[in-house]
Amino acid sequence: MTNLVEHRHLANAIRALAMDAVEKANSGHPGLPMGAADIATVLFTRFLKYDAAQPHWPDRDRFVLSAGHGSMLLYALLYLNGYEGMTLAEIERFRQLHSKTPGHPENFMTTGVETTTGPLGQGIATSIGMALAERMLAAEYGDDLVNHYTYVLASDGDLMEGVSQEAIALGGHLKLGKLIVFHDDNGISIDGPLTLSDSVDQVKRFEAAGWHAVRVDGHDPDAIAQAITNAQQETGRPSLIACKTVIGFGAPHKQGTSKAHGEALGADELKAAKEHLGWPYGSFEIPAEILETWRRFGGRGSPAREAWQTRFDQAPEAQRSEFTRRIEHKLPQGLDTAIDGLKRHLVAEPQTVATRKASEIALEVLTVAVPELILGSADLTPSNNTKTKNLIEIAPGSFGGRYIHYGIREHGMSAAMNGITLHGGFRPAGGTFFVFTDYARPAIRISALAHIPVIYIMTHDSIGLGEDGPTHQPVEHLAALRAMPNLHVYRPADTVETAECWQLSLERTTGPSILVLSRQNLTPVRTTHVRENLCAAGAYELSPADGEAVATLFATGSEVGLAIQAQELLKQQGIAARVVSVPSLDLFLEQPEDVRRAVIGTAKIRVAVEAAVRFGWDAVIGENGGFVGMSSFGASGPYKDVYKNFGITAEAVVEQVVKRHNA
Amino acid sequence: MTNLVEHRHLANAIRALAMDAVEKANSGHPGLPMGAADIATVLFTRFLKYDAAQPHWPDRDRFVLSAGHGSMLLYALLYLNGYEGMTLAEIERFRQLHSKTPGHPENFMTTGVETTTGPLGQGIATSIGMALAERMLAAEYGDDLVNHYTYVLASDGDLMEGVSQEAIALGGHLKLGKLIVFHDDNGISIDGPLTLSDSVDQVKRFEAAGWHAVRVDGHDPDAIAQAITNAQQETGRPSLIACKTVIGFGAPHKQGTSKAHGEALGADELKAAKEHLGWPYGSFEIPAEILETWRRFGGRGSPAREAWQTRFDQAPEAQRSEFTRRIEHKLPQGLDTAIDGLKRHLVAEPQTVATRKASEIALEVLTVAVPELILGSADLTPSNNTKTKNLIEIAPGSFGGRYIHYGIREHGMSAAMNGITLHGGFRPAGGTFFVFTDYARPAIRISALAHIPVIYIMTHDSIGLGEDGPTHQPVEHLAALRAMPNLHVYRPADTVETAECWQLSLERTTGPSILVLSRQNLTPVRTTHVRENLCAAGAYELSPADGEAVATLFATGSEVGLAIQAQELLKQQGIAARVVSVPSLDLFLEQPEDVRRAVIGTAKIRVAVEAAVRFGWDAVIGENGGFVGMSSFGASGPYKDVYKNFGITAEAVVEQVVKRHNA
């Protein structure tokens, strides 16, 4: 049984810090931290396996605050437990520039934050990946080295977002028994009582997805503790603990209403709340005794960590170094050699294949060279060419494998890949049709923002997919993704460029990469071997002009072959043109000016061809440059007819050059 | 009781057309049409209220094929029932360029297709809007004029997509009793048996969301019919009829497997299937008797439509003309005058307010002038400023109102707005934070592709939202949305531009508009009244240079005021600059070249300022133009600190000009 008085003090310390920080910033969300303080206190003081002195310990339990707007709950916990860098001064700088306490939790700014949250639903969906990675890594290294829980605190909003359904369906299906989600069931949203917009029975909904699900009083520490114990004992299913709470618990006039959600309480209500809670302390004041009690819990996991370290030290050296390498996302030796061998082979025996097939060819090599590389697809395995021969499938309760059937859940897949990567031990890559990056975009943005090196394998990349028509034909997606900071978008032109783009994607550990791959076959354009990765600067001269270049033709992916044809046609007219392949326009635009100028060159005429919209290309071809591409949605038909219909042909490229040449 | 022999012939006609069309195209999805033919036959021959001769009759039942890949089911039904334009020749041109039978159904190409589907989950989510619009219109015009069902056929994939959860939660909450969804429960997905990736109990899941839900044998016509009758009698809840079916029903070697899903059966299997089904007819051959029987059903709704017409003709003339005007999306008289009055008022009494507030001010006028304009928000009503004083709220079972609490469901909201608009009678506009367009992007794309004039009210449009930090600060979203064809993106600079952008959005009936609005207050920049809508070409000279312009400063939204400041600072240095406001960059780039050149002008130096990425701006400022904006994600802090941190200041604009002036 809990010492209720002690529990109240510990929980009130969270509430007081949250109220004070939001008040000082005059911005933020006091309601969730105050309402969920009891849940968090029970979890952190009695269950969560962590060591504040060693916050990166690989076998720590993960705690994900899916309701990221309640960030002060997490910051208060990190401070009270004594996490590295989380000082009272940082708490006082809540929501100020460059503090460790930004408006929403950011894993790349604050030690102890497992993932960036705030966009609702992302946290719970990311946690599926963490819990899955834990079991997959345990399947490889044994429960002695990998054996922890993943806990999530989710709000009503998290559970209303569609991605939460994809997540809970996947988590339930896979039988992730070590995943435990708390629903902060406070019944309040920004517009008012949740009854304005929702009447879902969440317990029943989770049960329908194969979860163990219970309801408890979220302000009763013993009930919460019992529910956690029961959830831990339920090993075959993930668990939902729906905790009935009062938002803004303790603020006498605002609690239980949307007024407690997203703004400072105000001096009067703050004072009244502290009185109401029996917390007679000043602003940001935590009595030494309470702080010391909290800090004891922060070190509580130390013996467990030391025991783990002992077990780890007893493991064979090869296993230890491999484990550490993988946790730290360092690539194995020999990758360069493997890629070089692959490129030599591809040049020696040229293959006219789709780049989705080229990706599969690369993966046959890479999955051997990089054991942490795991693959999957949102139910388009045979179309995305993501499953190589050597990969065993993950199945419910069976985690010894490297291939994941994510189901028709592009968003859930992407968020899960974020979680798998953040957990450590794996480099996930997953596929769907390129057009459906739209479905996954919020999770892709988390990859980019939170520096998560997920690899997205996006096939069927243009009108070149043909008959499926405009709903499935991306035209704006290249532009829409190139515009996103810290995301690299690759559209390779043949087998060799595909291998090079795979290499760049794997070598990147500070952010995500997207491989944009064709459905249709492409003729090889890289016909001589070079060891150097020519795609590394985003663009390079693929085919020089015969003589001084009058024109430069820029192209990507399936249109590079077309540019080469145009070059030949222009030559027949006595016009010397060079061809620049641009496998990554965004990466190219990030290069220093001299690099860019050298590749762009000095030819008077510049024309780009890409089966997509022009948006963004003026940076390369100039506002008066020629562009052959799309300016509308596509159309359903055999792909050669569709290309002709939209005028994306070598002849059209020639016309753009000749027109300017004669002007 | 069904005449089983007749039913089988009718259903087999669908199967045969689907097999033959996919075979001829050598592309497409035979599995769903063959599996769901029995459901469709029962629905179309015994329940669906329609008149193939009058396919646009406003009170027809709506049928949405959410599983759009099964398009041949719909095309076969349209042909068999004799819908305008759907000839056998069109069926034979399945998936060919410019046919009425594209790969996925497109409402703008084919009469009888209620909405574009194919991206999974969109159909069921759109249908929520149709069913809601039906009840809302009935609340205004009475059940005599508006009283129909909305039927949906959804696949496993539709139900795995997250947006389906948002849709069913909203539909269940609102008690849309006239919505009936068939789940084509065939247990097969592209990767193989559904058990590879899913184990959700769909009936229980729908029940948890407040639905009436049952399971039936999807090949038993009487069981299906009984379930539909029961669903119709269930008036207080939407209904799910989970129909256990065999994918590719009738193809002896492929049925029940993923081989039947997405490719032609092949000549041998097609022949075997026709034998197996007892269908001894040639390719595309429908015996006259069977076609005649089908066509009788196609005219079955004629008496119902005539009775409706009689009731309609008896309604008062004012009501009839208003009903017709609204169904046809024609704007009411007097809107111009109302907007002009508003603009006069805004100039006469200038207000320094956020453009989200400016939008509310405009809405106070527009909701009076345009009775079909209905508002809502994805649970950000007080932040989006979407609820004006005169609007009554829609509530469960209570549809006499004009404000919808969509809940924290940006994607579901957007799809519902597509459905509301397609139904006719309303012009919906709904709000969330601009950054969360990412969550709604697949539905926004349907708006654009399918020519649906939804209005998106997107507030908190940049780092100017401040403390909520990078998860909530859009930087790439303007570019990402400007790149989408047929979508107009507006970022107005003050109250007057906001009113003008609202006018343009309402006047547009061929596609969606997005209003991108600030959280922070903005100083008025439009200080004299002009009747003309200056935003109509996307950009205009707001402030001429004092003398011949050396520089042109381009800006949008909150940065227009900053450009005006820079203009003044430059003037003090003797540099004459003009300021061009660009409320819609995408609309501007669509203008004829002479219009663009006139606005861009001939000043040597061009600099743009926008608190977003440069991507796309080179088309206006040239590759060597100056840009003041973002090149990374934002940061959490008070917004003035954040602007300064990222160097988005009048001084930075001046520096870009001076640097070029001195070069």
PDB file of N, CA, C and O in Angstrom, chain B residues 23 253 265-273:
ATOM      1  N   GLU B  23      -9.171  -8.243 -67.976  1.00  0.00           N
ATOM      2  CA  GLU B  23      -8.382  -9.081 -68.879  1.00  0.00           C
ATOM      3  C   GLU B  23      -7.948  -8.287 -70.106  1.00  0.00           C
ATOM      4  O   GLU B  23      -6.778  -8.344 -70.512  1.00  0.00           O
ATOM      5  N   HIS B 253      -9.357 -21.324 -59.292  1.00  0.00           N
ATOM      6  CA  HIS B 253      -8.017 -21.548 -58.734  1.00  0.00           C
ATOM      7  C   HIS B 253      -7.462 -20.340 -57.995  1.00  0.00           C
ATOM      8  O   HIS B 253      -6.464 -20.446 -57.291  1.00  0.00           O
ATOM      9  N   LEU B 265      -6.985 -12.189 -64.517  1.00  0.00           N
ATOM     10  CA  LEU B 265      -7.003 -13.607 -64.139  1.00  0.00           C
ATOM     11  C   LEU B 265      -6.171 -14.451 -65.097  1.00  0.00           C
ATOM     12  O   LEU B 265      -5.647 -15.502 -64.702  1.00  0.00           O
ATOM     13  N   GLY B 266      -6.047 -13.990 -66.329  1.00  0.00           N
ATOM     14  CA  GLY B 266      -5.404 -14.817 -67.355  1.00  0.00           C
ATOM     15  C   GLY B 266      -6.472 -15.600 -68.095  1.00  0.00           C
ATOM     16  O   GLY B 266      -7.520 -15.951 -67.529  1.00  0.00           O
ATOM     17  N   ALA B 267      -6.187 -15.892 -69.364  1.00  0.00           N
ATOM     18  CA  ALA B 267      -7.216 -16.485 -70.237  1.00  0.00           C
ATOM     19  C   ALA B 267      -7.764 -17.800 -69.669  1.00  0.00           C
ATOM     20  O   ALA B 267      -8.980 -18.027 -69.659  1.00  0.00           O
ATOM     21  N   ASP B 268      -6.886 -18.644 -69.161  1.00  0.00           N
ATOM     22  CA  ASP B 268      -7.338 -19.959 -68.691  1.00  0.00           C
ATOM     23  C   ASP B 268      -8.256 -19.834 -67.482  1.00  0.00           C
ATOM     24  O   ASP B 268      -9.324 -20.448 -67.420  1.00  0.00           O
ATOM     25  N   GLU B 269      -7.828 -19.048 -66.531  1.00  0.00           N
ATOM     26  CA  GLU B 269      -8.627 -18.913 -65.307  1.00  0.00           C
ATOM     27  C   GLU B 269      -9.950 -18.205 -65.600  1.00  0.00           C
ATOM     28  O   GLU B 269     -10.978 -18.514 -65.011  1.00  0.00           O
ATOM     29  N   LEU B 270      -9.905 -17.259 -66.537  1.00  0.00           N
ATOM     30  CA  LEU B 270     -11.139 -16.551 -66.903  1.00  0.00           C
ATOM     31  C   LEU B 270     -12.138 -17.552 -67.493  1.00  0.00           C
ATOM     32  O   LEU B 270     -13.316 -17.556 -67.120  1.00  0.00           O
ATOM     33  N   LYS B 271     -11.638 -18.381 -68.364  1.00  0.00           N
ATOM     34  CA  LYS B 271     -12.508 -19.386 -68.976  1.00  0.00           C
ATOM     35  C   LYS B 271     -13.065 -20.319 -67.899  1.00  0.00           C
ATOM     36  O   LYS B 271     -14.272 -20.590 -67.849  1.00  0.00           O
ATOM     37  N   ALA B 272     -12.181 -20.763 -67.031  1.00  0.00           N
ATOM     38  CA  ALA B 272     -12.610 -21.667 -65.957  1.00  0.00           C
ATOM     39  C   ALA B 272     -13.636 -20.998 -65.052  1.00  0.00           C
ATOM     40  O   ALA B 272     -14.602 -21.634 -64.593  1.00  0.00           O
ATOM     41  N   ALA B 273     -13.442 -19.716 -64.801  1.00  0.00           N
ATOM     42  CA  ALA B 273     -14.365 -18.992 -63.916  1.00  0.00           C
ATOM     43  C   ALA B 273     -15.747 -18.900 -64.551  1.00  0.00           C
ATOM     44  O   ALA B 273     -16.769 -19.111 -63.878  1.00  0.00           O
TER      45      ALA B 273
END
